[in-house]
N, CA, C and O atoms as a GROMACS GRO file, in nm:
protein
  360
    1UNK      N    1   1.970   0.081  -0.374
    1UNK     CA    2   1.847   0.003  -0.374
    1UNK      C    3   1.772   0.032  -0.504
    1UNK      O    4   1.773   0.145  -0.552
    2UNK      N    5   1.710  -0.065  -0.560
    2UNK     CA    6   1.642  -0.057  -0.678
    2UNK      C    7   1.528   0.047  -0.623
    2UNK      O    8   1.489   0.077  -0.510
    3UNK      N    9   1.492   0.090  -0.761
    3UNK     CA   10   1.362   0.192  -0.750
    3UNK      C   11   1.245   0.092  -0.762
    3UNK      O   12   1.138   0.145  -0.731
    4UNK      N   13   1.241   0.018  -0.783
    4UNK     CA   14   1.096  -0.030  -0.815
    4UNK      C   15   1.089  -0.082  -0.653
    4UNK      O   16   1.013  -0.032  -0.570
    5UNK      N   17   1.170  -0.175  -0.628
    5UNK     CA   18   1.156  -0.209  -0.484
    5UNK      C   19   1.137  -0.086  -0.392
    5UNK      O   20   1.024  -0.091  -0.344
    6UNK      N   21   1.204   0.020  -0.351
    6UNK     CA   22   1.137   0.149  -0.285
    6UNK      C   23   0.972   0.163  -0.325
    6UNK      O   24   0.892   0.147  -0.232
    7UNK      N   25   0.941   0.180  -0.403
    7UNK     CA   26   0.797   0.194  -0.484
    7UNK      C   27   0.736   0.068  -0.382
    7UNK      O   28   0.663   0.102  -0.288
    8UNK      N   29   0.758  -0.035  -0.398
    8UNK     CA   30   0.712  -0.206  -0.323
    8UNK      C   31   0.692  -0.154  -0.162
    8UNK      O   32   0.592  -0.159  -0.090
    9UNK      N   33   0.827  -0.104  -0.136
    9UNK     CA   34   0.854  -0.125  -0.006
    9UNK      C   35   0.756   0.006   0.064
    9UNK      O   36   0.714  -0.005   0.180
   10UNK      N   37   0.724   0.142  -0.029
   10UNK     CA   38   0.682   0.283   0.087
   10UNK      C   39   0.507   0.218   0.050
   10UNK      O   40   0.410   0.240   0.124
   11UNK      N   41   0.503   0.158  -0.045
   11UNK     CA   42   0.346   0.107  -0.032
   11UNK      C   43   0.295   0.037   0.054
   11UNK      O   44   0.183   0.038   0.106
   12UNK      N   45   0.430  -0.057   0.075
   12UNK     CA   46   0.357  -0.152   0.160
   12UNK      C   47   0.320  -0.104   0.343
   12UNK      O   48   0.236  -0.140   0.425
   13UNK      N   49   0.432  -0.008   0.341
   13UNK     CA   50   0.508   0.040   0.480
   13UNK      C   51   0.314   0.128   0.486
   13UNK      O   52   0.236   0.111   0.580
   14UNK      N   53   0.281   0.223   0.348
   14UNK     CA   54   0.137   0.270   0.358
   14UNK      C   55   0.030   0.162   0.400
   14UNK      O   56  -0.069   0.189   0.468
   15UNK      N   57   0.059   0.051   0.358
   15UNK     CA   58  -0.082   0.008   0.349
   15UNK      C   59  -0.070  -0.066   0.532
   15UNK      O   60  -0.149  -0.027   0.619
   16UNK      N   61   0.032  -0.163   0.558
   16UNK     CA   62   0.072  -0.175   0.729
   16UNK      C   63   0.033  -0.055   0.777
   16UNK      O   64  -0.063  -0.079   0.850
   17UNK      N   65   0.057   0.069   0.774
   17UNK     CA   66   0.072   0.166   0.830
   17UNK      C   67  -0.117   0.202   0.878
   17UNK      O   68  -0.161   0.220   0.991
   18UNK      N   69  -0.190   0.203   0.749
   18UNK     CA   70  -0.346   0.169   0.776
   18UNK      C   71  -0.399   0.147   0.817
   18UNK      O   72  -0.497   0.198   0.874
   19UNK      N   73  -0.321  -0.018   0.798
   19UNK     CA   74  -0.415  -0.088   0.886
   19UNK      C   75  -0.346  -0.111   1.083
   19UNK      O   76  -0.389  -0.197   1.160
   20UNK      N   77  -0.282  -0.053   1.102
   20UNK     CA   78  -0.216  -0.039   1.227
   20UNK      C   79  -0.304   0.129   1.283
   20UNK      O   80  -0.362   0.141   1.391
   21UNK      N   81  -0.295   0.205   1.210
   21UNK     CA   82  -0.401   0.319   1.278
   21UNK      C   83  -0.517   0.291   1.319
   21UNK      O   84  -0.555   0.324   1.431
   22UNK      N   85  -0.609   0.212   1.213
   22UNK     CA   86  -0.755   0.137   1.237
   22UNK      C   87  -0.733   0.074   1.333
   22UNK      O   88  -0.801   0.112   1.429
   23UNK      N   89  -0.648  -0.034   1.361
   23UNK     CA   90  -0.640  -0.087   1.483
   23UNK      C   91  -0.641  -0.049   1.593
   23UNK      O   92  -0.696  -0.113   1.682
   24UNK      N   93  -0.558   0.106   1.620
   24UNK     CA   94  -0.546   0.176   1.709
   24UNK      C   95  -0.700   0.259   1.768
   24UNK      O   96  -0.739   0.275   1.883
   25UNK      N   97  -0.765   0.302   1.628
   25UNK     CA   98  -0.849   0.397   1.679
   25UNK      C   99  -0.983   0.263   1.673
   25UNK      O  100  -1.094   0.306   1.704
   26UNK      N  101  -0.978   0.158   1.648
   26UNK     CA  102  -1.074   0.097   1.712
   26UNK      C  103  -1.250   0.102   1.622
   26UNK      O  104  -1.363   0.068   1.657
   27UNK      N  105  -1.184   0.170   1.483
   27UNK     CA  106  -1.255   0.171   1.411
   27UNK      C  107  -1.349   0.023   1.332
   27UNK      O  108  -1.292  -0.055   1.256
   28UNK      N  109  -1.507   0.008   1.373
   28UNK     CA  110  -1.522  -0.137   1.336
   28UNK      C  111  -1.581  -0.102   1.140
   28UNK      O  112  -1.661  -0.013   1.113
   29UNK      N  113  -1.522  -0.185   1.045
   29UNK     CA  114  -1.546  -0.153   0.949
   29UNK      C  115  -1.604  -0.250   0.877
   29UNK      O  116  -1.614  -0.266   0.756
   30UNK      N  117  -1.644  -0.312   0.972
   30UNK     CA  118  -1.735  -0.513   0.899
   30UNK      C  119  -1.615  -0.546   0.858
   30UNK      O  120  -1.612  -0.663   0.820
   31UNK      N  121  -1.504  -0.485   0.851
   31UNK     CA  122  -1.426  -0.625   0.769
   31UNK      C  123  -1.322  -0.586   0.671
   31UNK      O  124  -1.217  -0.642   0.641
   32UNK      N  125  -1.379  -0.468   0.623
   32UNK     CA  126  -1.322  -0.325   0.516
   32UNK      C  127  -1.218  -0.305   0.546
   32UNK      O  128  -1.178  -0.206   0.484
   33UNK      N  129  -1.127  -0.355   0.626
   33UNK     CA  130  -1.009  -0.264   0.663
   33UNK      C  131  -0.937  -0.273   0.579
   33UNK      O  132  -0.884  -0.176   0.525
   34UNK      N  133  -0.914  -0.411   0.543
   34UNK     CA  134  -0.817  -0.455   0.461
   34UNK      C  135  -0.832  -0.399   0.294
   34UNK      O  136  -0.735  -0.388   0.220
   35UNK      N  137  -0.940  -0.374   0.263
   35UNK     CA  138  -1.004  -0.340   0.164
   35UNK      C  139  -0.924  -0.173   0.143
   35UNK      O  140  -0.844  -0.151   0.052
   36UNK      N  141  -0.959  -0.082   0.233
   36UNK     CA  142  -0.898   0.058   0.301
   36UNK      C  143  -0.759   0.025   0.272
   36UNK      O  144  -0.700   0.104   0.199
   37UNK      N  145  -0.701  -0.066   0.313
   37UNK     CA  146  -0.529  -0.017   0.316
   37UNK      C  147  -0.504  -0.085   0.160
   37UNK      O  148  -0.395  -0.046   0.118
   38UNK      N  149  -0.560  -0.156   0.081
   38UNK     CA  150  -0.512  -0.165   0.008
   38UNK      C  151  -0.529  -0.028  -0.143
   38UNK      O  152  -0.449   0.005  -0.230
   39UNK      N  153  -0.676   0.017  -0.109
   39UNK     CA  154  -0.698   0.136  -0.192
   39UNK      C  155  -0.578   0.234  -0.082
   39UNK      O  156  -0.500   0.143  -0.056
   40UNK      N  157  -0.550   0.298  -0.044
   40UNK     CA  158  -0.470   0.352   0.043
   40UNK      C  159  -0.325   0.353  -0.023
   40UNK      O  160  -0.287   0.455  -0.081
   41UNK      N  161  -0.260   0.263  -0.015
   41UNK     CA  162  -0.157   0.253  -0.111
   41UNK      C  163  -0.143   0.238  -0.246
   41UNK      O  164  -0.040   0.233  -0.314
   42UNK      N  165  -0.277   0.230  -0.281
   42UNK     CA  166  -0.300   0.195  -0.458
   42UNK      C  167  -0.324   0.363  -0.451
   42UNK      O  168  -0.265   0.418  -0.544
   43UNK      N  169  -0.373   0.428  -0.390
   43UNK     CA  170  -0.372   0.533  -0.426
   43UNK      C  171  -0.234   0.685  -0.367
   43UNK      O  172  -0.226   0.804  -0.398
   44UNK      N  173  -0.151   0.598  -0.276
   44UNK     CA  174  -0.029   0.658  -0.310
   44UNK      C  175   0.068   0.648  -0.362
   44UNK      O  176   0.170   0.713  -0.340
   45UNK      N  177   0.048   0.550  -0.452
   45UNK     CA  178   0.180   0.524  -0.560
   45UNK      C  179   0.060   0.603  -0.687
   45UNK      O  180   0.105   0.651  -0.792
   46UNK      N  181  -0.035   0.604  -0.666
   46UNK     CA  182  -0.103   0.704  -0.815
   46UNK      C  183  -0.041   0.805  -0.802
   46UNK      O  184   0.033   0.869  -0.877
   47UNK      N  185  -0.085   0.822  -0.676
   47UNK     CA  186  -0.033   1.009  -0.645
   47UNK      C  187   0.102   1.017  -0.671
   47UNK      O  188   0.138   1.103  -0.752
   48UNK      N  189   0.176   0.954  -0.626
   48UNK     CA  190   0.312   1.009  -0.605
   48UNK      C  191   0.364   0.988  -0.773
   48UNK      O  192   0.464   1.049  -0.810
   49UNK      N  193   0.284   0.892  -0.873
   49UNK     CA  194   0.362   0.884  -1.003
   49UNK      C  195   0.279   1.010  -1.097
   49UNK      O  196   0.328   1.053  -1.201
   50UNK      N  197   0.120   1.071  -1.030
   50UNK     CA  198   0.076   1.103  -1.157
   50UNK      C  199   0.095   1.268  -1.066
   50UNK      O  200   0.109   1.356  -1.151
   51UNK      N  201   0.098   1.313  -0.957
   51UNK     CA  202   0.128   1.410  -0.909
   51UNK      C  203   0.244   1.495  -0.919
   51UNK      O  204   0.257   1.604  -0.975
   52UNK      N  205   0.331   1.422  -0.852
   52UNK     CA  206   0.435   1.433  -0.797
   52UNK      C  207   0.515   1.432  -0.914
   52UNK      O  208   0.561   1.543  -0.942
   53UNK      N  209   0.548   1.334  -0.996
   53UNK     CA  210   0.638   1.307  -1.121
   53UNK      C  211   0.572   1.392  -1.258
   53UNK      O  212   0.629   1.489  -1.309
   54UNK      N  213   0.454   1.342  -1.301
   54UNK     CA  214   0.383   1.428  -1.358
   54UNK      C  215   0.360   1.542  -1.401
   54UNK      O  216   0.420   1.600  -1.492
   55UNK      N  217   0.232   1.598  -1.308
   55UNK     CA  218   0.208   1.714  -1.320
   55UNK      C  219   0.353   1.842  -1.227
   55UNK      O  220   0.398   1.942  -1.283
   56UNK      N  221   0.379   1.811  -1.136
   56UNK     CA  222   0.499   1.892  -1.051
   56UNK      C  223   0.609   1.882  -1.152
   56UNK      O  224   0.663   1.987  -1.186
   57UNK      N  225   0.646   1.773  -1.202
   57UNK     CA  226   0.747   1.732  -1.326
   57UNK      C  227   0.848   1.741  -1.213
   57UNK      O  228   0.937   1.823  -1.236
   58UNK      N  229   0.857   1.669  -1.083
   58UNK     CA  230   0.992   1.645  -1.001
   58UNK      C  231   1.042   1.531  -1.026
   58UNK      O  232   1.136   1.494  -0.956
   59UNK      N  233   0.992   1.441  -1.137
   59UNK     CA  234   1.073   1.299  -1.182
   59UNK      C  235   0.987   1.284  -1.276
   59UNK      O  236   0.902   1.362  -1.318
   60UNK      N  237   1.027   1.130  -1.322
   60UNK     CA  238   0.978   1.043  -1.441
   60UNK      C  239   0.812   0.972  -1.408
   60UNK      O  240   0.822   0.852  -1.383
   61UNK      N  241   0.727   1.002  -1.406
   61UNK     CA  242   0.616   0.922  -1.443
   61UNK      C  243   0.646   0.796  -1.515
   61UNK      O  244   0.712   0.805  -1.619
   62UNK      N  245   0.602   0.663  -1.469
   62UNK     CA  246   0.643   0.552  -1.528
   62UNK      C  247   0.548   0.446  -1.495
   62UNK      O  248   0.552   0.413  -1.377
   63UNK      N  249   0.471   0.389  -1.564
   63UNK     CA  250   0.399   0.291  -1.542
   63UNK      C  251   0.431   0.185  -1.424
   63UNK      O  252   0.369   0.189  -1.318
   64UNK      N  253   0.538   0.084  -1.451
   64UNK     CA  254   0.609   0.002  -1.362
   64UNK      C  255   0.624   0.051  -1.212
   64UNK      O  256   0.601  -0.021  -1.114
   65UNK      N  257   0.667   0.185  -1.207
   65UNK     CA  258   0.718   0.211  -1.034
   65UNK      C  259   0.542   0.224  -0.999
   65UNK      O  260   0.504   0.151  -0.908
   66UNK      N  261   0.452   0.299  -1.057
   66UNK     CA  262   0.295   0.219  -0.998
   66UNK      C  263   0.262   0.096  -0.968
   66UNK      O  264   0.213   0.066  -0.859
   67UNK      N  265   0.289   0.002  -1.078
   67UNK     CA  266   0.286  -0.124  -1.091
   67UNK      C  267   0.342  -0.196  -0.921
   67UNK      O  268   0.300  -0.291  -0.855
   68UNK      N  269   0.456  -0.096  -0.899
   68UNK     CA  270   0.572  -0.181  -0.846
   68UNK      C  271   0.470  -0.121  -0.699
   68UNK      O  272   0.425  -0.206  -0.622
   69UNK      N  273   0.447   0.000  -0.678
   69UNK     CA  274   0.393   0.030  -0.604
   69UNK      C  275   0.211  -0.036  -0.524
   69UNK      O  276   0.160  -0.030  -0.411
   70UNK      N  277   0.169  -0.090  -0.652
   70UNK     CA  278   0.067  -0.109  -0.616
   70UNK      C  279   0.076  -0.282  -0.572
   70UNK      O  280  -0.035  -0.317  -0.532
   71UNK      N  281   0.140  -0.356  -0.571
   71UNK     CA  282   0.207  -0.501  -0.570
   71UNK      C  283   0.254  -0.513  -0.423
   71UNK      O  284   0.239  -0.610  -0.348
   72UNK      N  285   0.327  -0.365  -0.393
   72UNK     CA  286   0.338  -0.304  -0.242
   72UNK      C  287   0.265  -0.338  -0.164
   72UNK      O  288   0.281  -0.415  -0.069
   73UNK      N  289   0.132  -0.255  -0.215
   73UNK     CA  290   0.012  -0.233  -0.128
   73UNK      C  291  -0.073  -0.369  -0.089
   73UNK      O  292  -0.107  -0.400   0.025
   74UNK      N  293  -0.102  -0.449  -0.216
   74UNK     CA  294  -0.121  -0.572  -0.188
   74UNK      C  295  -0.049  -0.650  -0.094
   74UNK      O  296  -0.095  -0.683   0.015
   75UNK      N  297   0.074  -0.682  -0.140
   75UNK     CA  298   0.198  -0.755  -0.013
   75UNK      C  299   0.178  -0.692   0.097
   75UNK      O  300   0.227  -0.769   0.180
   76UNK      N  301   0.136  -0.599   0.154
   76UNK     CA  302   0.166  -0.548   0.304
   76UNK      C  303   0.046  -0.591   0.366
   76UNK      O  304   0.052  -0.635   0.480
   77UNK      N  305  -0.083  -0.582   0.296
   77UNK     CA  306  -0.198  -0.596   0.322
   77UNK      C  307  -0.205  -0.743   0.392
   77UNK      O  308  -0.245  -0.777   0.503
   78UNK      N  309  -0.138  -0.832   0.254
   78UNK     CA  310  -0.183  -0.971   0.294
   78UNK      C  311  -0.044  -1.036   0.371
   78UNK      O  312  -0.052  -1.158   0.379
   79UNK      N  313   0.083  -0.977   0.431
   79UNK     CA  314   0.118  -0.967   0.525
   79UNK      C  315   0.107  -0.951   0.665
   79UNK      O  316   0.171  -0.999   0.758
   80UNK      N  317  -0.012  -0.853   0.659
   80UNK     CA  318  -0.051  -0.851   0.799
   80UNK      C  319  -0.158  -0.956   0.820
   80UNK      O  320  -0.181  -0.998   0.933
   81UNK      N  321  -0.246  -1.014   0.682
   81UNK     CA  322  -0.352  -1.096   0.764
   81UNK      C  323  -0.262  -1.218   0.737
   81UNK      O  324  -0.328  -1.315   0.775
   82UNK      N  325  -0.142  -1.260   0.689
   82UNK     CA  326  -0.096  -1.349   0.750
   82UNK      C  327  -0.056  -1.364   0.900
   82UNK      O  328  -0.101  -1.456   0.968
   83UNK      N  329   0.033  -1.267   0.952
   83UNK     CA  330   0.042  -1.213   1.111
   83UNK      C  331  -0.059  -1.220   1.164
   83UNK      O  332  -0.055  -1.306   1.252
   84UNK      N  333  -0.173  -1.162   1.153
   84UNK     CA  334  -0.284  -1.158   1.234
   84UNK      C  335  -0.377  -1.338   1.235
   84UNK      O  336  -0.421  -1.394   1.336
   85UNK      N  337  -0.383  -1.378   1.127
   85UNK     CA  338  -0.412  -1.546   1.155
   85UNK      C  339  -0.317  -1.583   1.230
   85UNK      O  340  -0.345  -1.609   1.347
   86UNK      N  341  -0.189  -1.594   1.186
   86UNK     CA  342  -0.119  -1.663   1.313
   86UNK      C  343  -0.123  -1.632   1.444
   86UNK      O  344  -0.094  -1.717   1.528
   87UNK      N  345  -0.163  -1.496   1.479
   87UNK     CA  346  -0.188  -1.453   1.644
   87UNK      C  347  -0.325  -1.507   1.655
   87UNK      O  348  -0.351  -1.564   1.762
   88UNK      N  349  -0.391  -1.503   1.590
   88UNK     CA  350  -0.535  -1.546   1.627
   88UNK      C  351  -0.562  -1.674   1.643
   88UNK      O  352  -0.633  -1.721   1.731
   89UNK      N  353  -0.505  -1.732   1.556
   89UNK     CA  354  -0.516  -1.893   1.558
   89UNK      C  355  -0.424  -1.998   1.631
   89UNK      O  356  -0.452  -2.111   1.670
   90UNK      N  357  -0.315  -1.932   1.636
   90UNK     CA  358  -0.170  -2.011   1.693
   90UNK      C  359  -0.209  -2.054   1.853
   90UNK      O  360  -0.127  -2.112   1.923
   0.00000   0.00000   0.00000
């Protein structure tokens, strides 16, 4: 599997993942949720490229797998409020 797509895919799996806890715990946020999961995964593809690769030096720091990561976070986000209009509205 390509690396950039992994990067796409654990962001997005973060940012679903978000907004499926909020759901659970029933948290009302005016509206923010979506807002939350997308900083959420924008901020674990930071971490994992400027942490993890970076400073730990356990891989390559690379602009793109952020890129790729943060494109993730968006797509999962506006994945679920596609799902969720269609349950709501259908």
């Amino acid at each position: 599997m390509n690396d950039k797509l992994k990067h796409f895919i654990a962001c997005a799996a973060v940012s679903i993942i978000t907004l499926a806890v909020l759901l659970i715990i029933g948290t009302d946020l005016a509206g923010y949720e979506k807002l939350l999961a997308i900083v959420t995964g924008t901020l674990a593809a930071a971490a994992k490229e400027l942490v993890w690769d970076k400073l730990l030096g356990k891989g390559q720091a690379d602009f793109y797998d952020f890129f790729a990561g943060l494109c993730g976070a968006y797509a999962g986000t506006f994945a679920w409020i596609i799902v969720e209009t269609i349950i709501l509205y259908a």
